[in-house]
Short mmCIF file of C-alpha atoms in Angstrom, two decimals:
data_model
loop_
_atom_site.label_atom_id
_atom_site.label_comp_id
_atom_site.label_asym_id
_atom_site.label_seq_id
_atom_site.Cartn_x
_atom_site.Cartn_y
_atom_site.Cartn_z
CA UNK A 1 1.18 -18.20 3.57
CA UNK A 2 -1.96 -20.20 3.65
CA UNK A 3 -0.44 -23.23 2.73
CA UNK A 4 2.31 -22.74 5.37
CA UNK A 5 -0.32 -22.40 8.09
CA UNK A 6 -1.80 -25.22 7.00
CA UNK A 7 1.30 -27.25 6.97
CA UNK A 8 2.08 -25.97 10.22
CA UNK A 9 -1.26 -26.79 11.70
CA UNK A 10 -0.48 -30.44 10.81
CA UNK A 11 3.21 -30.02 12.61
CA UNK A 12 4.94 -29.85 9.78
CA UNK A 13 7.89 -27.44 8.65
CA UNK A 14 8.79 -26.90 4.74
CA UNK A 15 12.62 -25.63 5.69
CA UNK A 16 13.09 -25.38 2.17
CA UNK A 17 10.54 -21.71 0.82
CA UNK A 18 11.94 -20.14 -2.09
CA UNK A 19 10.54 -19.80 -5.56
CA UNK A 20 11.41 -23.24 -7.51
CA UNK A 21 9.38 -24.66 -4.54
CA UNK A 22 6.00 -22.40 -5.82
CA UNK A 23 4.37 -23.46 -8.98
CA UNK A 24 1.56 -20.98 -9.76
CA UNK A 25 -1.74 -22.69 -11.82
CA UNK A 26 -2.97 -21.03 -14.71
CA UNK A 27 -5.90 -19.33 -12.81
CA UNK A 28 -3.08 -17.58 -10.24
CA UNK A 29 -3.59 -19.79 -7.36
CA UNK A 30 0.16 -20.82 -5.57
CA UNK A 31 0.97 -23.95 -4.52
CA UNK A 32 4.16 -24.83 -2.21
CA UNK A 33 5.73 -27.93 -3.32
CA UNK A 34 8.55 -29.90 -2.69
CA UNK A 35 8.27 -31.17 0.61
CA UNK A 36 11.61 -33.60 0.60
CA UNK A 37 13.34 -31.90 3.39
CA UNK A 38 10.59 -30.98 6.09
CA UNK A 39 10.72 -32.74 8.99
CA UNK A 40 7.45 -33.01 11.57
CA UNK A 41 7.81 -30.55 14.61
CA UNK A 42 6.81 -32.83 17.24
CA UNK A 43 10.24 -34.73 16.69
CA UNK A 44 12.94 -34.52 18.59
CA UNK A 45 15.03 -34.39 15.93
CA UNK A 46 12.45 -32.17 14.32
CA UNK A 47 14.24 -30.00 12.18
CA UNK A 48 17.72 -30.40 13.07
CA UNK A 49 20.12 -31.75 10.80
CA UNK A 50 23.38 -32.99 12.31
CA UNK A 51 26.32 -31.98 10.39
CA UNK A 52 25.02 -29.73 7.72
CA UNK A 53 22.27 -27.05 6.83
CA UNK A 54 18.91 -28.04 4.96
CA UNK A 55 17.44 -25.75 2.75
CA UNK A 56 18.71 -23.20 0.14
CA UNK A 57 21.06 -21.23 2.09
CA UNK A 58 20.38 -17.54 0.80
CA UNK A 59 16.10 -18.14 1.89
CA UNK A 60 17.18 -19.37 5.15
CA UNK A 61 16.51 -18.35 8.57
CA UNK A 62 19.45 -16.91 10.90
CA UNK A 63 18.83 -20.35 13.02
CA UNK A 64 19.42 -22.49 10.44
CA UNK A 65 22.21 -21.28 8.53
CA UNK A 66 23.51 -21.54 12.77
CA UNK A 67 22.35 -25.62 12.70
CA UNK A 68 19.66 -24.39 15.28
CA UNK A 69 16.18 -26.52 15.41
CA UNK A 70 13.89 -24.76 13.25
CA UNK A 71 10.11 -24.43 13.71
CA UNK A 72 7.46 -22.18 11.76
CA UNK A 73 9.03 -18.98 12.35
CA UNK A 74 11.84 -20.27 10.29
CA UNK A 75 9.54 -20.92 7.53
CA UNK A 76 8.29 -17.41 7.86
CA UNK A 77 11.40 -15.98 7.73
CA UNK A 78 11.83 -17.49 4.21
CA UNK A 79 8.48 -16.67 2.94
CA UNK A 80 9.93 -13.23 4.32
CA UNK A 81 12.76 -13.34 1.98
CA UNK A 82 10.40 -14.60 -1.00
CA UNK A 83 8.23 -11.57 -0.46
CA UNK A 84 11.09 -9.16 -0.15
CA UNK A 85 12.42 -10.57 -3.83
CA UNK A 86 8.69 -10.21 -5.23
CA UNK A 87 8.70 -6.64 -4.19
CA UNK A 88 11.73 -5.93 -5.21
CA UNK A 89 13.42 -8.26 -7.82
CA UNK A 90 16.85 -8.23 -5.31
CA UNK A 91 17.10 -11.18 -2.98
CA UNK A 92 17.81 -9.80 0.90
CA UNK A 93 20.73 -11.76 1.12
CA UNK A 94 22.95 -12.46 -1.60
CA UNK A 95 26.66 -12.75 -1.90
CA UNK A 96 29.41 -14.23 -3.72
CA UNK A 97 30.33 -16.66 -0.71
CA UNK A 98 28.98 -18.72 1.28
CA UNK A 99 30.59 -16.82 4.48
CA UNK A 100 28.87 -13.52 2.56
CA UNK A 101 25.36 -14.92 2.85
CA UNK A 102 25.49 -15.71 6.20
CA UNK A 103 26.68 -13.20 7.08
CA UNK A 104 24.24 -10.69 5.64
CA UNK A 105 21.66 -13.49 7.15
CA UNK A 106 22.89 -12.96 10.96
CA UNK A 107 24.33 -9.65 10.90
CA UNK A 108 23.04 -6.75 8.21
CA UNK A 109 20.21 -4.83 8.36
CA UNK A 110 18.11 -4.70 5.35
CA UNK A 111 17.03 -1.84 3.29
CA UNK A 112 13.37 -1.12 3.39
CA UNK A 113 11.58 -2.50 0.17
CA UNK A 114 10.34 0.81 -0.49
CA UNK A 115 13.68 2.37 -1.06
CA UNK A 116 13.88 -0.72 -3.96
CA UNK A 117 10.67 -0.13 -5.13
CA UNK A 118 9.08 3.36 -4.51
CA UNK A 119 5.70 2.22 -5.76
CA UNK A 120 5.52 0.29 -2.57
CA UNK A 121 3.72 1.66 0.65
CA UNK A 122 5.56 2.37 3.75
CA UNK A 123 3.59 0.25 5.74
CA UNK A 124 5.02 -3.26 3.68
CA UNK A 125 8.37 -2.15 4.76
CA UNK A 126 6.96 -3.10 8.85
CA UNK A 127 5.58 -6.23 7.50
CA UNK A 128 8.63 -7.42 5.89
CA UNK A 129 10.80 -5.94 8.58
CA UNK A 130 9.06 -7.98 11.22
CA UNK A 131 8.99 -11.05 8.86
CA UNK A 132 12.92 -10.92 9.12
CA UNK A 133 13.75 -10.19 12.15
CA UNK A 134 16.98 -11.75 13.31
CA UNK A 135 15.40 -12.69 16.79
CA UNK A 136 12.65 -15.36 15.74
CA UNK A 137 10.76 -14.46 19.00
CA UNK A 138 10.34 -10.85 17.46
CA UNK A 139 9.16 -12.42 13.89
CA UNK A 140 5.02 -13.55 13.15
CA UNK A 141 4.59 -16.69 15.23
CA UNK A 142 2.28 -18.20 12.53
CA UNK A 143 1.54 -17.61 8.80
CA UNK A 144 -1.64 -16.40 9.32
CA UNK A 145 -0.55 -13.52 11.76
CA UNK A 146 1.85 -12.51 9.03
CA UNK A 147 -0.48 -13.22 6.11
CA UNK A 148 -3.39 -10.74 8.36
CA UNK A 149 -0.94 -8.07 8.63
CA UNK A 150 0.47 -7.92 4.89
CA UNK A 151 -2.96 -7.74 4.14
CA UNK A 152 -3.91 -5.28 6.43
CA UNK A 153 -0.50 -2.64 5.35
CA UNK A 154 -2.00 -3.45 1.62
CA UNK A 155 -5.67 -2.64 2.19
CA UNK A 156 -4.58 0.79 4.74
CA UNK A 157 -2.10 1.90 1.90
CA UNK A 158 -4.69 1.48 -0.96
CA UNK A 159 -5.20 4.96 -2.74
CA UNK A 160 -8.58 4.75 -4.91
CA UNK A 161 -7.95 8.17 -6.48
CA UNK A 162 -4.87 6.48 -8.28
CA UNK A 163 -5.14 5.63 -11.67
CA UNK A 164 -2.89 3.32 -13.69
CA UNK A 165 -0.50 4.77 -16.59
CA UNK A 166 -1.76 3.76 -20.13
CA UNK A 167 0.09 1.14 -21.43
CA UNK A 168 3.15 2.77 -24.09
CA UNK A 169 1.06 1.44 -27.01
CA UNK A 170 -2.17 3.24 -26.05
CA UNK A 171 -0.19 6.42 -24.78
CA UNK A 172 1.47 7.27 -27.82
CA UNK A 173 -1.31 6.71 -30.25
CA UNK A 174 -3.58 9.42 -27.77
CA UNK A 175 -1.07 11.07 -27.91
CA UNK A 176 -0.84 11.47 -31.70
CA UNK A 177 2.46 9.90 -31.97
CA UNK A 178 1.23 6.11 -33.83
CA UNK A 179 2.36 3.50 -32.63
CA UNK A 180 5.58 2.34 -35.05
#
């Protein structure tokens, strides 16, 4: 997300977010790379692409999959869908058609990551919820708004009392039961 705020800061949308576009550096930081089909905002031909869609159609925003102009939000609803497959493992919107996708893009509602994933806390489901909203009006209007408020339902939901399960190796052998 901070690299998308900085891109947009410079008037620049990615249109293209989804996880071959991410390489991660040995030390964890994430880069966004790939920048071959984003287009400067400012344009008037911005982020419109005359007779076809840009981007990888099952990470891309209800207004693009329609041929709209993009902007940021558009961006943030992929980085939406990336985040709902890290939480998960289950892309948002997947089908066996084309016509399936887009469908599921403009039309379904989603299920709440926490259903997927019950180690997840409640308040992530808002977060991603609002990251995909159909309505890009009703989405984050920048990165860093959505980037404060995942934060925020991370830090509100953190329990200190829990503690981690032992790894199966170091469970069995306190256990008594070796480890072969």
């Amino acid at each position: 997300l901070s690299a998308l705020d900085y891109s947009h800061s410079q008037g620049i949308v990615h249109r293209d977010i989804k996880p071959a576009n991410l390489l991660i550096e040995p030390g964890g930081r994430v880069k966004l790379t790939d920048f071959g089909v984003a287009r400067m905002q400012d344009s008037s031909e911005a982020t419109r692409t005359q007779g076809g869609m840009v981007g990888t159609l099952k990470y891309m925003s209800p207004e693009q999959v329609q041929g709209h102009k993009v902007d940021q939000r558009s961006d943030l609803f992929s980085a939406g869908v990336l985040l709902y497959q890290l939480l998960t493992n289950v892309r948002p919107f997947d089908g066996d058609t084309e016509y399936a996708i887009i469908h599921r893009i403009m039309e379904e509602e989603l299920t709440p990551p926490s259903a997927l994933n019950a180690a997840l806390p409640f308040a992530v489901d808002a977060v991603v919820a609002r990251a995909l909203a159909k309505d890009r009006e009703r989405r984050y209007q920048t990165a860093q708004e959505f980037s404060l408020a995942l934060q925020a339902a991370v830090q509100s939901s953190y329990d200190t009392t829990a503690v981690p399960p032992l790894s199966g190796r170091r469970q069995r052998a306190e256990s008594g039961l070796g480890t072969n």
